[in-house]
PDB file of C-alpha atoms in Angstrom:
ATOM      1  CA  ARG J   1     -31.321 -35.870 199.078  1.00 41.00           C
ATOM      2  CA  LEU J   2     -32.259 -39.092 200.807  1.00 42.00           C
ATOM      3  CA  CYS J   3     -33.594 -42.138 199.052  1.00 43.00           C
ATOM      4  CA  ARG J   4     -35.228 -45.073 200.675  1.00 44.00           C
ATOM      5  CA  THR J   5     -35.703 -48.371 199.003  1.00 43.00           C
ATOM      6  CA  VAL J   6     -39.032 -50.091 199.203  1.00 41.00           C
ATOM      7  CA  LEU J   7     -39.478 -53.707 198.385  1.00 41.00           C
ATOM      8  CA  SER J   8     -42.885 -54.337 196.914  1.00 45.00           C
ATOM      9  CA  ALA J   9     -43.932 -57.248 194.701  1.00 44.00           C
ATOM     10  CA  GLY J  10     -40.361 -57.817 193.830  1.00 47.00           C
ATOM     11  CA  TRP J  11     -39.805 -54.308 192.624  1.00 44.00           C
ATOM     12  CA  ASN J  12     -37.597 -51.625 194.126  1.00 48.00           C
ATOM     13  CA  HIS J  13     -39.211 -48.142 194.197  1.00 47.00           C
ATOM     14  CA  VAL J  14     -37.231 -45.013 194.879  1.00 46.00           C
ATOM     15  CA  VAL J  15     -39.304 -42.213 196.469  1.00 47.00           C
ATOM     16  CA  PRO J  16     -37.596 -38.783 196.524  1.00 50.00           C
ATOM     17  CA  THR J  17     -38.193 -36.619 199.535  1.00 48.00           C
ATOM     18  CA  ALA J  18     -37.025 -33.139 200.614  1.00 46.00           C
ATOM     19  CA  ARG J  19     -36.019 -32.260 204.137  1.00 48.00           C
ATOM     20  CA  ARG J  20     -35.491 -28.728 205.447  1.00 47.00           C
ATOM     21  CA  SER J  21     -35.595 -27.403 208.978  1.00 47.00           C
ATOM     22  CA  ASN J  22     -36.777 -30.829 210.212  1.00 46.00           C
ATOM     23  CA  GLN J  23     -39.892 -30.583 207.940  1.00 48.00           C
ATOM     24  CA  VAL J  24     -40.613 -32.703 204.910  1.00 45.00           C
ATOM     25  CA  TYR J  25     -42.614 -31.293 201.966  1.00 46.00           C
ATOM     26  CA  ARG J  26     -43.890 -33.635 199.264  1.00 46.00           C
ATOM     27  CA  GLY J  27     -44.561 -32.221 195.800  1.00 48.00           C
ATOM     28  CA  SER J  28     -43.904 -28.534 196.697  1.00 50.00           C
ATOM     29  CA  ILE J  29     -41.121 -26.193 197.640  1.00 46.00           C
ATOM     30  CA  LYS J  30     -41.530 -23.499 200.268  1.00 48.00           C
ATOM     31  CA  ILE J  31     -40.631 -19.988 199.058  1.00 48.00           C
ATOM     32  CA  GLU J  32     -40.137 -17.271 201.621  1.00 49.00           C
ATOM     33  CA  PRO J  33     -42.141 -14.082 200.839  1.00 55.00           C
ATOM     34  CA  LYS J  34     -40.015 -11.012 200.129  1.00 67.00           C
ATOM     35  CA  ILE J  35     -42.390  -8.056 200.462  1.00 70.00           C
ATOM     36  CA  GLY J  36     -40.165  -5.671 202.336  1.00 68.00           C
ATOM     37  CA  VAL J  37     -40.625  -1.989 203.082  1.00 71.00           C
ATOM     38  CA  ALA J  38     -41.120  -1.052 199.428  1.00 72.00           C
ATOM     39  CA  GLY J  39     -43.884  -3.604 199.036  1.00 72.00           C
ATOM     40  CA  TYR J  40     -45.797  -2.399 202.057  1.00 76.00           C
ATOM     41  CA  SER J  41     -45.326   1.194 200.908  1.00 77.00           C
ATOM     42  CA  LEU J  42     -46.885   0.368 197.533  1.00 80.00           C
ATOM     43  CA  LEU J  43     -49.801  -1.236 199.350  1.00 80.00           C
ATOM     44  CA  ALA J  44     -50.690   2.232 200.627  1.00 86.00           C
ATOM     45  CA  ILE J  45     -51.749   3.277 197.101  1.00 88.00           C
ATOM     46  CA  PRO J  46     -54.865   1.066 196.828  1.00 87.00           C
ATOM     47  CA  VAL J  47     -55.707   1.691 200.473  1.00 90.00           C
ATOM     48  CA  VAL J  48     -55.563   5.483 200.110  1.00 91.00           C
ATOM     49  CA  ALA J  49     -57.434   5.366 196.778  1.00 90.00           C
ATOM     50  CA  PHE J  50     -60.199   3.309 198.391  1.00 92.00           C
ATOM     51  CA  GLY J  51     -60.430   5.837 201.213  1.00 92.00           C
ATOM     52  CA  LEU J  52     -60.708   8.724 198.748  1.00 91.00           C
ATOM     53  CA  GLY J  53     -63.437   6.887 196.846  1.00 90.00           C
ATOM     54  CA  THR J  54     -65.399   6.406 200.060  1.00 92.00           C
ATOM     55  CA  TRP J  55     -64.926  10.097 200.893  1.00 93.00           C
ATOM     56  CA  GLN J  56     -66.334  11.035 197.476  1.00 92.00           C
ATOM     57  CA  VAL J  57     -69.399   8.895 198.208  1.00 92.00           C
ATOM     58  CA  GLN J  58     -70.042  11.039 201.272  1.00 92.00           C
ATOM     59  CA  ARG J  59     -69.361  14.238 199.296  1.00 90.00           C
ATOM     60  CA  ARG J  60     -71.846  13.203 196.613  1.00 90.00           C
ATOM     61  CA  LYS J  61     -74.497  12.558 199.234  1.00 90.00           C
ATOM     62  CA  TRP J  62     -73.849  16.031 200.705  1.00 88.00           C
ATOM     63  CA  LYS J  63     -73.946  17.704 197.256  1.00 87.00           C
ATOM     64  CA  LEU J  64     -77.249  16.044 196.311  1.00 88.00           C
ATOM     65  CA  GLY J  65     -78.745  17.270 199.578  1.00 85.00           C
ATOM     66  CA  LEU J  66     -77.496  20.796 198.880  1.00 82.00           C
ATOM     67  CA  ILE J  67     -78.969  20.795 195.357  1.00 84.00           C
ATOM     68  CA  GLU J  68     -82.289  19.604 196.745  1.00 83.00           C
ATOM     69  CA  GLU J  69     -82.213  22.386 199.342  1.00 81.00           C
ATOM     70  CA  LEU J  70     -81.530  25.043 196.687  1.00 80.00           C
ATOM     71  CA  ALA J  71     -84.371  23.748 194.524  1.00 78.00           C
ATOM     72  CA  ARG J  72     -86.683  23.863 197.534  1.00 81.00           C
ATOM     73  CA  LYS J  73     -85.752  27.483 198.262  1.00 80.00           C
ATOM     74  CA  THR J  74     -86.456  28.648 194.715  1.00 76.00           C
ATOM     75  CA  GLU J  75     -89.912  27.046 194.834  1.00 80.00           C
ATOM     76  CA  LEU J  76     -90.956  28.842 198.015  1.00 83.00           C
ATOM     77  CA  PRO J  77     -93.429  31.719 197.536  1.00 87.00           C
ATOM     78  CA  PRO J  78     -91.812  35.199 197.488  1.00 88.00           C
ATOM     79  CA  CYS J  79     -91.411  36.916 200.838  1.00 86.00           C
ATOM     80  CA  GLU J  80     -90.653  40.507 201.830  1.00 87.00           C
ATOM     81  CA  LEU J  81     -87.128  41.769 202.360  1.00 87.00           C
ATOM     82  CA  PRO J  82     -86.215  41.461 206.046  1.00 86.00           C
ATOM     83  CA  ASP J  83     -85.653  44.598 208.105  1.00 82.00           C
ATOM     84  CA  ASN J  84     -82.354  43.161 209.324  1.00 84.00           C
ATOM     85  CA  TRP J  85     -79.964  42.778 206.388  1.00 82.00           C
ATOM     86  CA  SER J  86     -77.947  40.135 208.241  1.00 80.00           C
ATOM     87  CA  ASP J  87     -80.881  37.739 207.811  1.00 82.00           C
ATOM     88  CA  LEU J  88     -80.214  37.700 204.063  1.00 83.00           C
ATOM     89  CA  GLY J  89     -77.160  35.530 204.645  1.00 78.00           C
ATOM     90  CA  LYS J  90     -79.484  32.557 205.193  1.00 82.00           C
ATOM     91  CA  MET J  91     -81.799  33.448 202.303  1.00 84.00           C
ATOM     92  CA  GLU J  92     -79.613  32.917 199.240  1.00 84.00           C
ATOM     93  CA  TYR J  93     -81.629  31.560 196.286  1.00 86.00           C
ATOM     94  CA  GLN J  94     -84.879  32.491 198.026  1.00 88.00           C
ATOM     95  CA  GLN J  95     -87.383  34.704 196.203  1.00 90.00           C
ATOM     96  CA  VAL J  96     -88.252  38.135 197.612  1.00 90.00           C
ATOM     97  CA  ARG J  97     -90.789  40.712 196.465  1.00 92.00           C
ATOM     98  CA  VAL J  98     -89.675  44.357 196.302  1.00 91.00           C
ATOM     99  CA  THR J  99     -91.298  47.636 195.289  1.00 92.00           C
ATOM    100  CA  GLY J 100     -89.351  50.712 194.250  1.00 92.00           C
ATOM    101  CA  THR J 101     -87.853  52.798 191.466  1.00 92.00           C
ATOM    102  CA  PHE J 102     -84.939  52.077 189.115  1.00 92.00           C
ATOM    103  CA  ASP J 103     -82.075  54.563 188.814  1.00 90.00           C
ATOM    104  CA  HIS J 104     -81.179  53.989 185.159  1.00 90.00           C
ATOM    105  CA  SER J 105     -78.618  56.810 185.197  1.00 88.00           C
ATOM    106  CA  ASN J 106     -76.311  54.606 187.286  1.00 90.00           C
ATOM    107  CA  GLU J 107     -76.839  51.416 185.297  1.00 91.00           C
ATOM    108  CA  MET J 108     -73.868  49.027 185.337  1.00 91.00           C
ATOM    109  CA  TYR J 109     -72.901  45.848 183.523  1.00 92.00           C
ATOM    110  CA  VAL J 110     -71.304  42.487 184.245  1.00 89.00           C
ATOM    111  CA  SER J 111     -69.588  41.279 181.089  1.00 84.00           C
ATOM    112  CA  PRO J 112     -68.915  39.063 179.282  1.00 85.00           C
ATOM    113  CA  ARG J 113     -71.814  36.796 180.171  1.00 84.00           C
ATOM    114  CA  SER J 114     -73.688  34.095 178.303  1.00 82.00           C
ATOM    115  CA  ARG J 115     -77.461  33.931 178.373  1.00 84.00           C
ATOM    116  CA  ILE J 116     -78.984  31.165 180.485  1.00 81.00           C
ATOM    117  CA  GLN J 117     -81.208  29.580 177.872  1.00 70.00           C
ATOM    118  CA  GLN J 118     -83.512  27.564 180.125  1.00 54.00           C
ATOM    119  CA  GLU J 119     -85.130  30.561 181.787  1.00 44.00           C
ATOM    120  CA  SER J 120     -85.464  32.691 178.665  1.00 42.00           C
ATOM    121  CA  GLU J 121     -87.053  29.811 176.770  1.00 49.00           C
ATOM    122  CA  ARG J 122     -89.483  29.137 179.587  1.00 48.00           C
ATOM    123  CA  TYR J 123     -90.560  32.772 179.557  1.00 45.00           C
ATOM    124  CA  GLY J 124     -93.120  33.367 176.819  1.00 46.00           C
ATOM    125  CA  GLY J 125     -91.941  36.761 175.540  1.00 49.00           C
ATOM    126  CA  GLY J 126     -91.373  40.406 176.269  1.00 52.00           C
ATOM    127  CA  GLY J 127     -87.615  40.794 176.573  1.00 52.00           C
ATOM    128  CA  LEU J 128     -85.024  41.415 173.921  1.00 53.00           C
ATOM    129  CA  ILE J 129     -84.932  38.570 171.397  1.00 50.00           C
ATOM    130  CA  SER J 130     -81.494  37.678 170.079  1.00 50.00           C
ATOM    131  CA  THR J 131     -79.816  34.628 168.601  1.00 48.00           C
ATOM    132  CA  ALA J 132     -76.517  35.801 170.107  1.00 56.00           C
ATOM    133  CA  ASN J 133     -75.330  34.161 173.287  1.00 72.00           C
ATOM    134  CA  SER J 134     -72.654  36.625 174.399  1.00 83.00           C
ATOM    135  CA  GLY J 135     -73.539  39.853 176.118  1.00 89.00           C
ATOM    136  CA  ALA J 136     -73.836  41.401 179.571  1.00 90.00           C
ATOM    137  CA  LEU J 137     -75.957  41.438 182.697  1.00 92.00           C
ATOM    138  CA  VAL J 138     -77.598  44.780 183.477  1.00 92.00           C
ATOM    139  CA  VAL J 139     -77.303  45.723 187.166  1.00 92.00           C
ATOM    140  CA  THR J 140     -79.359  48.761 188.199  1.00 92.00           C
ATOM    141  CA  PRO J 141     -79.725  50.553 191.565  1.00 94.00           C
ATOM    142  CA  PHE J 142     -83.250  50.144 192.937  1.00 94.00           C
ATOM    143  CA  LYS J 143     -84.611  52.636 195.511  1.00 93.00           C
ATOM    144  CA  LEU J 144     -86.999  50.780 197.806  1.00 92.00           C
ATOM    145  CA  SER J 145     -90.406  52.344 198.419  1.00 90.00           C
ATOM    146  CA  GLY J 146     -91.141  53.162 202.045  1.00 84.00           C
ATOM    147  CA  ARG J 147     -87.504  52.627 203.028  1.00 87.00           C
ATOM    148  CA  GLU J 148     -84.320  54.639 202.823  1.00 87.00           C
ATOM    149  CA  GLU J 149     -82.187  51.893 201.314  1.00 89.00           C
ATOM    150  CA  THR J 150     -81.166  51.417 197.704  1.00 92.00           C
ATOM    151  CA  ILE J 151     -80.275  47.884 196.630  1.00 93.00           C
ATOM    152  CA  LEU J 152     -78.951  46.336 193.409  1.00 93.00           C
ATOM    153  CA  VAL J 153     -81.132  44.460 190.918  1.00 94.00           C
ATOM    154  CA  ASN J 154     -79.709  42.259 188.189  1.00 93.00           C
ATOM    155  CA  ARG J 155     -82.424  42.960 185.616  1.00 92.00           C
ATOM    156  CA  GLY J 156     -81.153  40.300 183.235  1.00 90.00           C
ATOM    157  CA  TRP J 157     -79.154  39.674 180.084  1.00 92.00           C
ATOM    158  CA  VAL J 158     -78.760  41.785 176.940  1.00 89.00           C
ATOM    159  CA  PRO J 159     -76.751  41.016 173.758  1.00 90.00           C
ATOM    160  CA  ARG J 160     -73.639  43.054 173.041  1.00 88.00           C
ATOM    161  CA  ASN J 161     -75.355  45.358 170.562  1.00 86.00           C
ATOM    162  CA  LYS J 162     -77.992  46.229 173.180  1.00 87.00           C
ATOM    163  CA  ILE J 163     -75.694  47.125 176.056  1.00 88.00           C
ATOM    164  CA  PRO J 164     -75.959  50.919 175.474  1.00 87.00           C
ATOM    165  CA  PRO J 165     -79.193  52.079 177.189  1.00 86.00           C
ATOM    166  CA  ASN J 166     -80.256  54.212 174.207  1.00 85.00           C
ATOM    167  CA  THR J 167     -80.649  51.038 172.124  1.00 86.00           C
ATOM    168  CA  ARG J 168     -83.402  49.706 174.416  1.00 87.00           C
ATOM    169  CA  GLN J 169     -85.338  52.735 175.609  1.00 84.00           C
ATOM    170  CA  GLU J 170     -88.580  50.752 175.696  1.00 84.00           C
ATOM    171  CA  GLY J 171     -87.216  48.579 178.484  1.00 84.00           C
ATOM    172  CA  GLN J 172     -86.075  51.490 180.686  1.00 87.00           C
ATOM    173  CA  VAL J 173     -89.193  51.483 182.851  1.00 87.00           C
ATOM    174  CA  GLU J 174     -89.952  54.645 184.821  1.00 88.00           C
ATOM    175  CA  GLY J 175     -91.857  55.141 188.040  1.00 89.00           C
ATOM    176  CA  GLU J 176     -92.614  52.687 190.813  1.00 90.00           C
ATOM    177  CA  VAL J 177     -92.481  48.999 189.908  1.00 89.00           C
ATOM    178  CA  GLU J 178     -92.935  45.748 191.774  1.00 90.00           C
ATOM    179  CA  LEU J 179     -90.776  42.766 190.960  1.00 91.00           C
ATOM    180  CA  VAL J 180     -89.684  39.413 192.315  1.00 92.00           C
ATOM    181  CA  GLY J 181     -86.009  38.559 192.561  1.00 91.00           C
ATOM    182  CA  ILE J 182     -83.734  35.862 193.935  1.00 91.00           C
ATOM    183  CA  VAL J 183     -81.312  36.759 196.715  1.00 90.00           C
ATOM    184  CA  ARG J 184     -77.693  36.282 195.667  1.00 89.00           C
ATOM    185  CA  ARG J 185     -74.327  36.458 197.364  1.00 85.00           C
ATOM    186  CA  PRO J 186     -71.313  38.220 195.836  1.00 82.00           C
ATOM    187  CA  GLU J 187     -69.318  36.246 193.296  1.00 79.00           C
ATOM    188  CA  LYS J 188     -65.700  35.394 193.959  1.00 80.00           C
ATOM    189  CA  ARG J 189     -63.004  36.547 191.592  1.00 75.00           C
ATOM    190  CA  PRO J 190     -62.285  33.842 188.986  1.00 71.00           C
ATOM    191  CA  PRO J 191     -58.858  32.205 189.458  1.00 71.00           C
ATOM    192  CA  LEU J 192     -57.573  33.661 186.173  1.00 66.00           C
ATOM    193  CA  GLY J 193     -59.642  36.835 186.319  1.00 65.00           C
ATOM    194  CA  PRO J 194     -58.154  40.348 186.544  1.00 65.00           C
ATOM    195  CA  LYS J 195     -57.392  41.686 190.007  1.00 67.00           C
ATOM    196  CA  ASP J 196     -59.389  44.833 189.275  1.00 65.00           C
ATOM    197  CA  SER J 197     -63.023  43.749 188.945  1.00 66.00           C
ATOM    198  CA  ARG J 198     -64.101  47.015 187.302  1.00 70.00           C
ATOM    199  CA  SER J 199     -63.467  48.639 183.932  1.00 72.00           C
ATOM    200  CA  GLY J 200     -65.515  51.836 183.618  1.00 74.00           C
ATOM    201  CA  HIS J 201     -69.181  50.925 184.073  1.00 82.00           C
ATOM    202  CA  THR J 202     -68.426  47.250 183.460  1.00 87.00           C
ATOM    203  CA  TRP J 203     -67.476  44.594 186.002  1.00 86.00           C
ATOM    204  CA  HIS J 204     -65.870  41.284 185.127  1.00 86.00           C
ATOM    205  CA  TYR J 205     -67.851  39.467 187.814  1.00 84.00           C
ATOM    206  CA  LYS J 206     -70.587  40.343 190.295  1.00 87.00           C
ATOM    207  CA  ASP J 207     -68.426  42.111 192.859  1.00 86.00           C
ATOM    208  CA  THR J 208     -71.362  43.342 194.936  1.00 87.00           C
ATOM    209  CA  GLU J 209     -69.236  45.350 197.352  1.00 87.00           C
ATOM    210  CA  SER J 210     -67.456  47.272 194.599  1.00 87.00           C
ATOM    211  CA  ILE J 211     -70.639  47.874 192.594  1.00 89.00           C
ATOM    212  CA  SER J 212     -72.547  49.135 195.629  1.00 89.00           C
ATOM    213  CA  ARG J 213     -69.772  51.594 196.542  1.00 89.00           C
ATOM    214  CA  TYR J 214     -69.741  52.931 193.003  1.00 87.00           C
ATOM    215  CA  CYS J 215     -73.455  53.799 192.981  1.00 86.00           C
ATOM    216  CA  ASN J 216     -73.888  54.509 196.706  1.00 88.00           C
ATOM    217  CA  ALA J 217     -76.176  51.540 197.355  1.00 89.00           C
ATOM    218  CA  TRP J 218     -76.354  48.768 199.919  1.00 91.00           C
ATOM    219  CA  PRO J 219     -74.379  45.613 198.994  1.00 89.00           C
ATOM    220  CA  ILE J 220     -77.604  43.670 198.489  1.00 89.00           C
ATOM    221  CA  LEU J 221     -78.122  41.986 195.111  1.00 92.00           C
ATOM    222  CA  ILE J 222     -81.174  40.188 193.752  1.00 92.00           C
ATOM    223  CA  ASP J 223     -81.619  38.568 190.335  1.00 91.00           C
ATOM    224  CA  ALA J 224     -84.934  39.491 188.701  1.00 91.00           C
ATOM    225  CA  ILE J 225     -86.883  36.352 187.749  1.00 89.00           C
ATOM    226  CA  ALA J 226     -88.018  35.669 184.175  1.00 86.00           C
ATOM    227  CA  ALA J 227     -91.576  36.822 184.870  1.00 85.00           C
ATOM    228  CA  SER J 228     -90.232  40.288 185.785  1.00 86.00           C
ATOM    229  CA  THR J 229     -88.992  40.865 182.229  1.00 86.00           C
ATOM    230  CA  VAL J 230     -90.547  43.887 180.511  1.00 86.00           C
ATOM    231  CA  PRO J 231     -90.980  44.379 176.733  1.00 86.00           C
ATOM    232  CA  GLY J 232     -87.721  45.571 175.195  1.00 85.00           C
ATOM    233  CA  GLY J 233     -85.850  45.117 178.469  1.00 86.00           C
ATOM    234  CA  PRO J 234     -83.149  42.719 179.650  1.00 90.00           C
ATOM    235  CA  ILE J 235     -84.060  39.029 179.731  1.00 89.00           C
ATOM    236  CA  GLY J 236     -84.638  38.080 183.363  1.00 87.00           C
ATOM    237  CA  GLY J 237     -84.242  34.710 184.996  1.00 86.00           C
ATOM    238  CA  GLN J 238     -80.457  34.665 184.726  1.00 87.00           C
ATOM    239  CA  THR J 239     -79.917  32.665 187.896  1.00 84.00           C
ATOM    240  CA  ASN J 240     -78.172  29.326 187.708  1.00 79.00           C
ATOM    241  CA  VAL J 241     -79.421  27.292 190.668  1.00 74.00           C
ATOM    242  CA  THR J 242     -77.600  24.109 189.704  1.00 70.00           C
ATOM    243  CA  LEU J 243     -74.287  23.096 191.232  1.00 70.00           C
ATOM    244  CA  ARG J 244     -71.475  21.088 189.712  1.00 75.00           C
ATOM    245  CA  ASN J 245     -71.839  17.481 190.769  1.00 78.00           C
ATOM    246  CA  GLU J 246     -69.006  15.397 189.344  1.00 83.00           C
ATOM    247  CA  HIS J 247     -68.548  13.253 192.431  1.00 84.00           C
ATOM    248  CA  PHE J 248     -69.824  10.092 190.701  1.00 85.00           C
ATOM    249  CA  SER J 249     -66.982  10.245 188.170  1.00 87.00           C
ATOM    250  CA  TYR J 250     -64.540  10.819 191.041  1.00 88.00           C
ATOM    251  CA  ILE J 251     -65.967   7.765 192.807  1.00 90.00           C
ATOM    252  CA  LEU J 252     -65.400   5.605 189.721  1.00 91.00           C
ATOM    253  CA  THR J 253     -61.887   6.989 189.302  1.00 90.00           C
ATOM    254  CA  TRP J 254     -60.721   6.357 192.860  1.00 90.00           C
ATOM    255  CA  TYR J 255     -62.345   2.943 193.251  1.00 91.00           C
ATOM    256  CA  SER J 256     -60.987   1.827 189.862  1.00 92.00           C
ATOM    257  CA  LEU J 257     -57.501   3.003 190.820  1.00 90.00           C
ATOM    258  CA  SER J 258     -57.798   1.136 194.114  1.00 89.00           C
ATOM    259  CA  ALA J 259     -58.895  -2.102 192.417  1.00 90.00           C
ATOM    260  CA  ILE J 260     -56.228  -1.954 189.702  1.00 90.00           C
ATOM    261  CA  THR J 261     -53.327  -1.163 192.029  1.00 88.00           C
ATOM    262  CA  ALA J 262     -54.499  -3.783 194.532  1.00 88.00           C
ATOM    263  CA  CYS J 263     -54.547  -6.384 191.751  1.00 87.00           C
ATOM    264  CA  LEU J 264     -51.066  -5.388 190.589  1.00 84.00           C
ATOM    265  CA  TRP J 265     -49.756  -5.566 194.149  1.00 82.00           C
ATOM    266  CA  TYR J 266     -51.288  -9.027 194.563  1.00 81.00           C
ATOM    267  CA  MET J 267     -49.723 -10.254 191.325  1.00 80.00           C
ATOM    268  CA  LYS J 268     -46.308  -8.966 192.361  1.00 78.00           C
ATOM    269  CA  TYR J 269     -46.201  -9.858 196.048  1.00 73.00           C
ATOM    270  CA  PHE J 270     -49.045 -11.982 197.314  1.00 68.00           C
ATOM    271  CA  ARG J 271     -48.482 -14.809 194.837  1.00 65.00           C
ATOM    272  CA  ARG J 272     -45.051 -15.298 196.402  1.00 58.00           C
ATOM    273  CA  MET J 273     -46.626 -16.346 199.670  1.00 53.00           C
ATOM    274  CA  PRO J 274     -46.027 -19.987 200.687  1.00 51.00           C
ATOM    275  CA  LEU J 275     -48.502 -22.564 199.455  1.00 44.00           C
ATOM    276  CA  MET J 276     -51.074 -23.616 202.030  1.00 46.00           C
TER     277      MET J 276
END
């Protein structure tokens, strides 16, 4: 420490100074930052979290566009089934009009299933009325008129006590009928679902390939719309056209994590930087 004496108005003043590396700092002390490898590694957390948040923004934009596209398809007027079945791959959720005859002797079920309330409430009446919400979907082979093919029609939902056909004879329509249905793709096996999709005449999910082999039909499935419901028959309109869209919550999660970890990193490391 070096002191210099200043003579001023008869008074001696002692002014302390600090000297290091040929530089003099008045009123502050230089502290070397010690971030190190660990510090820079921790910095990757807010950076990666910010990147994931930005990715979720793009995913949300894509999902909203997909939902809008599905809604647009369901609002299109019904069209005829194409002659080439491969064209159906681009027609999921689109309405088609079919004419033919039901084969009630080979009726099958997808259970357990809950009733989709929105469609049944929108429909003014006709189908089975039940306060229960657990039951099954009735899938019936449908022989197309004027064609050799037989397809599958998901006629709708019935409560558990109405699964046996003899409990709803009024709804077992005979003869040629015309109906409108929504084209559907096969369902995938649930992650915790049984490996065998079938148990007797009941399937645990809409395994179109397995169902079609069982009743000697084409693996083409349509969901009958609510307006196709007949008195005493299954409640139609059991198509859920909405998709899970939780990307906004993911965006908040990742951006919040990025902000919090960046703040913690700043408090731990950046405040050690030398004063400017």
